[in-house]
mmCIF file of C-alpha atoms in Angstrom:
data_model
loop_
_atom_site.group_PDB
_atom_site.id
_atom_site.type_symbol
_atom_site.label_atom_id
_atom_site.label_comp_id
_atom_site.label_asym_id
_atom_site.label_seq_id
_atom_site.Cartn_x
_atom_site.Cartn_y
_atom_site.Cartn_z
ATOM 1 C CA UNK H 132 64.742 83.834 85.267
ATOM 2 C CA UNK H 133 67.610 85.206 85.217
ATOM 3 C CA UNK H 134 68.395 89.085 84.995
ATOM 4 C CA UNK H 135 71.027 90.652 82.203
ATOM 5 C CA UNK H 136 72.942 92.158 84.768
ATOM 6 C CA UNK H 137 73.165 88.438 86.487
ATOM 7 C CA UNK H 138 73.751 86.291 82.785
ATOM 8 C CA UNK H 139 75.562 88.682 81.388
ATOM 9 C CA UNK H 140 78.639 88.641 84.528
ATOM 10 C CA UNK H 141 78.200 85.037 84.860
ATOM 11 C CA UNK H 142 79.146 84.652 80.929
ATOM 12 C CA UNK H 143 82.291 86.751 81.801
ATOM 13 C CA UNK H 144 83.029 84.552 84.520
ATOM 14 C CA UNK H 145 83.145 82.119 81.876
ATOM 15 C CA UNK H 146 85.017 83.471 79.692
ATOM 16 C CA UNK H 147 88.156 83.852 81.967
ATOM 17 C CA UNK H 148 91.426 85.583 82.316
ATOM 18 C CA UNK H 149 90.874 89.264 82.278
ATOM 19 C CA UNK H 150 87.553 89.707 81.216
ATOM 20 C CA UNK H 151 86.985 87.448 84.165
ATOM 21 C CA UNK H 152 89.623 89.532 85.711
ATOM 22 C CA UNK H 153 88.395 92.547 85.819
ATOM 23 C CA UNK H 154 84.370 91.649 86.467
ATOM 24 C CA UNK H 155 85.853 90.290 89.408
ATOM 25 C CA UNK H 156 87.246 94.181 90.959
ATOM 26 C CA UNK H 157 84.086 95.757 89.675
ATOM 27 C CA UNK H 158 81.942 93.289 91.812
ATOM 28 C CA UNK H 159 84.346 94.398 94.614
ATOM 29 C CA UNK H 160 83.975 97.818 94.110
ATOM 30 C CA UNK H 161 80.993 98.202 94.278
ATOM 31 C CA UNK H 162 80.178 96.016 97.397
ATOM 32 C CA UNK H 163 83.081 98.443 98.993
ATOM 33 C CA UNK H 164 81.116 101.847 97.943
ATOM 34 C CA UNK H 165 78.394 100.217 98.692
ATOM 35 C CA UNK H 166 79.952 99.037 102.286
ATOM 36 C CA UNK H 167 80.216 102.356 103.162
ATOM 37 C CA UNK H 168 77.124 104.325 102.005
ATOM 38 C CA UNK H 169 75.788 102.164 104.489
ATOM 39 C CA UNK H 170 78.300 102.516 107.304
ATOM 40 C CA UNK H 171 78.285 105.959 107.648
ATOM 41 C CA UNK H 172 74.870 106.925 105.910
ATOM 42 C CA UNK H 173 74.854 110.081 105.155
ATOM 43 C CA UNK H 174 76.324 111.728 101.786
ATOM 44 C CA UNK H 175 78.372 113.954 102.590
ATOM 45 C CA UNK H 176 80.549 111.458 105.095
ATOM 46 C CA UNK H 177 80.282 108.709 102.777
ATOM 47 C CA UNK H 178 81.357 110.498 99.480
ATOM 48 C CA UNK H 179 84.370 112.178 101.615
ATOM 49 C CA UNK H 180 85.788 108.423 103.026
ATOM 50 C CA UNK H 181 85.375 107.193 99.116
ATOM 51 C CA UNK H 182 87.591 109.933 97.775
ATOM 52 C CA UNK H 183 90.268 109.712 99.953
ATOM 53 C CA UNK H 184 89.801 105.637 99.129
ATOM 54 C CA UNK H 185 92.702 105.398 96.498
ATOM 55 C CA UNK H 186 92.264 100.958 96.018
ATOM 56 C CA UNK H 187 90.444 98.069 97.183
ATOM 57 C CA UNK H 188 92.110 94.892 96.767
ATOM 58 C CA UNK H 189 90.849 91.538 97.983
ATOM 59 C CA UNK H 190 94.410 88.801 97.104
ATOM 60 C CA UNK H 191 95.063 85.981 98.674
ATOM 61 C CA UNK H 192 96.811 85.411 101.395
ATOM 62 C CA UNK H 193 100.398 83.248 100.465
ATOM 63 C CA UNK H 194 102.606 83.734 104.050
ATOM 64 C CA UNK H 195 102.724 79.632 105.526
ATOM 65 C CA UNK H 196 100.250 79.192 108.423
ATOM 66 C CA UNK H 197 100.350 76.986 111.131
ATOM 67 C CA UNK H 198 97.529 74.928 112.898
ATOM 68 C CA UNK H 199 94.271 73.046 111.738
ATOM 69 C CA UNK H 200 93.248 75.906 109.060
ATOM 70 C CA UNK H 201 96.634 76.223 107.852
ATOM 71 C CA UNK H 202 95.658 74.409 104.161
ATOM 72 C CA UNK H 203 92.562 76.489 103.493
ATOM 73 C CA UNK H 204 92.777 79.883 100.937
ATOM 74 C CA UNK H 205 92.931 82.876 103.284
ATOM 75 C CA UNK H 206 91.918 86.231 101.767
ATOM 76 C CA UNK H 207 92.360 90.133 103.333
ATOM 77 C CA UNK H 208 90.884 92.410 101.933
ATOM 78 C CA UNK H 209 93.045 95.900 101.343
ATOM 79 C CA UNK H 210 91.499 99.484 101.863
ATOM 80 C CA UNK H 211 94.059 102.017 100.964
ATOM 81 C CA UNK H 212 93.964 105.360 101.742
ATOM 82 C CA UNK H 213 95.799 108.400 101.640
ATOM 83 C CA UNK H 214 94.588 110.602 104.169
ATOM 84 C CA UNK H 215 95.595 109.809 108.166
ATOM 85 C CA UNK H 216 92.823 111.211 109.465
ATOM 86 C CA UNK H 217 90.594 108.960 107.007
ATOM 87 C CA UNK H 218 92.124 105.858 107.132
ATOM 88 C CA UNK H 219 91.507 106.411 111.049
ATOM 89 C CA UNK H 220 87.925 106.974 111.049
ATOM 90 C CA UNK H 221 87.826 104.213 108.798
ATOM 91 C CA UNK H 222 90.004 101.902 111.035
ATOM 92 C CA UNK H 223 87.224 102.386 113.802
ATOM 93 C CA UNK H 224 84.825 101.303 111.876
ATOM 94 C CA UNK H 225 86.880 98.120 110.581
ATOM 95 C CA UNK H 226 84.089 95.315 111.662
ATOM 96 C CA UNK H 227 81.223 96.834 109.876
ATOM 97 C CA UNK H 228 82.629 97.430 106.899
ATOM 98 C CA UNK H 229 83.619 93.994 107.744
ATOM 99 C CA UNK H 230 80.199 92.765 108.094
ATOM 100 C CA UNK H 231 79.229 94.508 105.604
ATOM 101 C CA UNK H 232 81.621 93.695 102.771
ATOM 102 C CA UNK H 233 81.007 90.301 104.584
ATOM 103 C CA UNK H 234 77.267 90.133 103.433
ATOM 104 C CA UNK H 235 77.487 91.411 99.757
ATOM 105 C CA UNK H 236 79.324 88.141 99.043
ATOM 106 C CA UNK H 237 83.185 89.772 99.300
ATOM 107 C CA UNK H 238 84.617 86.428 101.167
ATOM 108 C CA UNK H 239 87.792 87.665 103.542
ATOM 109 C CA UNK H 240 89.460 86.298 106.134
ATOM 110 C CA UNK H 241 90.770 90.416 107.042
ATOM 111 C CA UNK H 242 90.083 93.839 106.445
ATOM 112 C CA UNK H 243 93.323 96.016 106.302
ATOM 113 C CA UNK H 244 93.813 99.752 106.202
ATOM 114 C CA UNK H 245 96.725 100.612 104.619
ATOM 115 C CA UNK H 246 98.597 104.152 104.171
ATOM 116 C CA UNK H 247 98.130 105.033 99.877
ATOM 117 C CA UNK H 248 102.406 105.510 98.758
ATOM 118 C CA UNK H 249 104.100 106.873 95.515
ATOM 119 C CA UNK H 250 101.968 107.335 92.724
ATOM 120 C CA UNK H 251 99.079 105.388 94.766
ATOM 121 C CA UNK H 252 97.749 108.776 96.426
ATOM 122 C CA UNK H 253 96.776 110.387 92.236
ATOM 123 C CA UNK H 254 94.395 106.923 92.133
ATOM 124 C CA UNK H 255 90.589 107.824 92.819
ATOM 125 C CA UNK H 256 88.815 105.306 91.515
ATOM 126 C CA UNK H 257 85.424 105.962 93.620
ATOM 127 C CA UNK H 258 85.690 110.079 93.278
#
């Protein structure tokens, strides 16, 4: 028997369009938050990282590719951070975060940490 959460998630995905997009964003954000809390197990550190996270995106990389995998879809996870010290800390733990995201079902091929610019600095979805 399926849980109510998985049943609702499946139903929303079947609707497609905006509801499915919002569901995917929520799943990605939940997985990111969980990964940060696993890498930084003490609550103060993980909360600091999440407070300075301005966004987490999963997007299809549409740049041309070469080699055997050139026809395969390549997904990039992007973490947008507003503080250089926090960005450096996340960068040193990039592979651990990447592994936790993969275990959570976020299928990305690369994890990028990028600085927040302009109005992006005002967003704090995890605070």
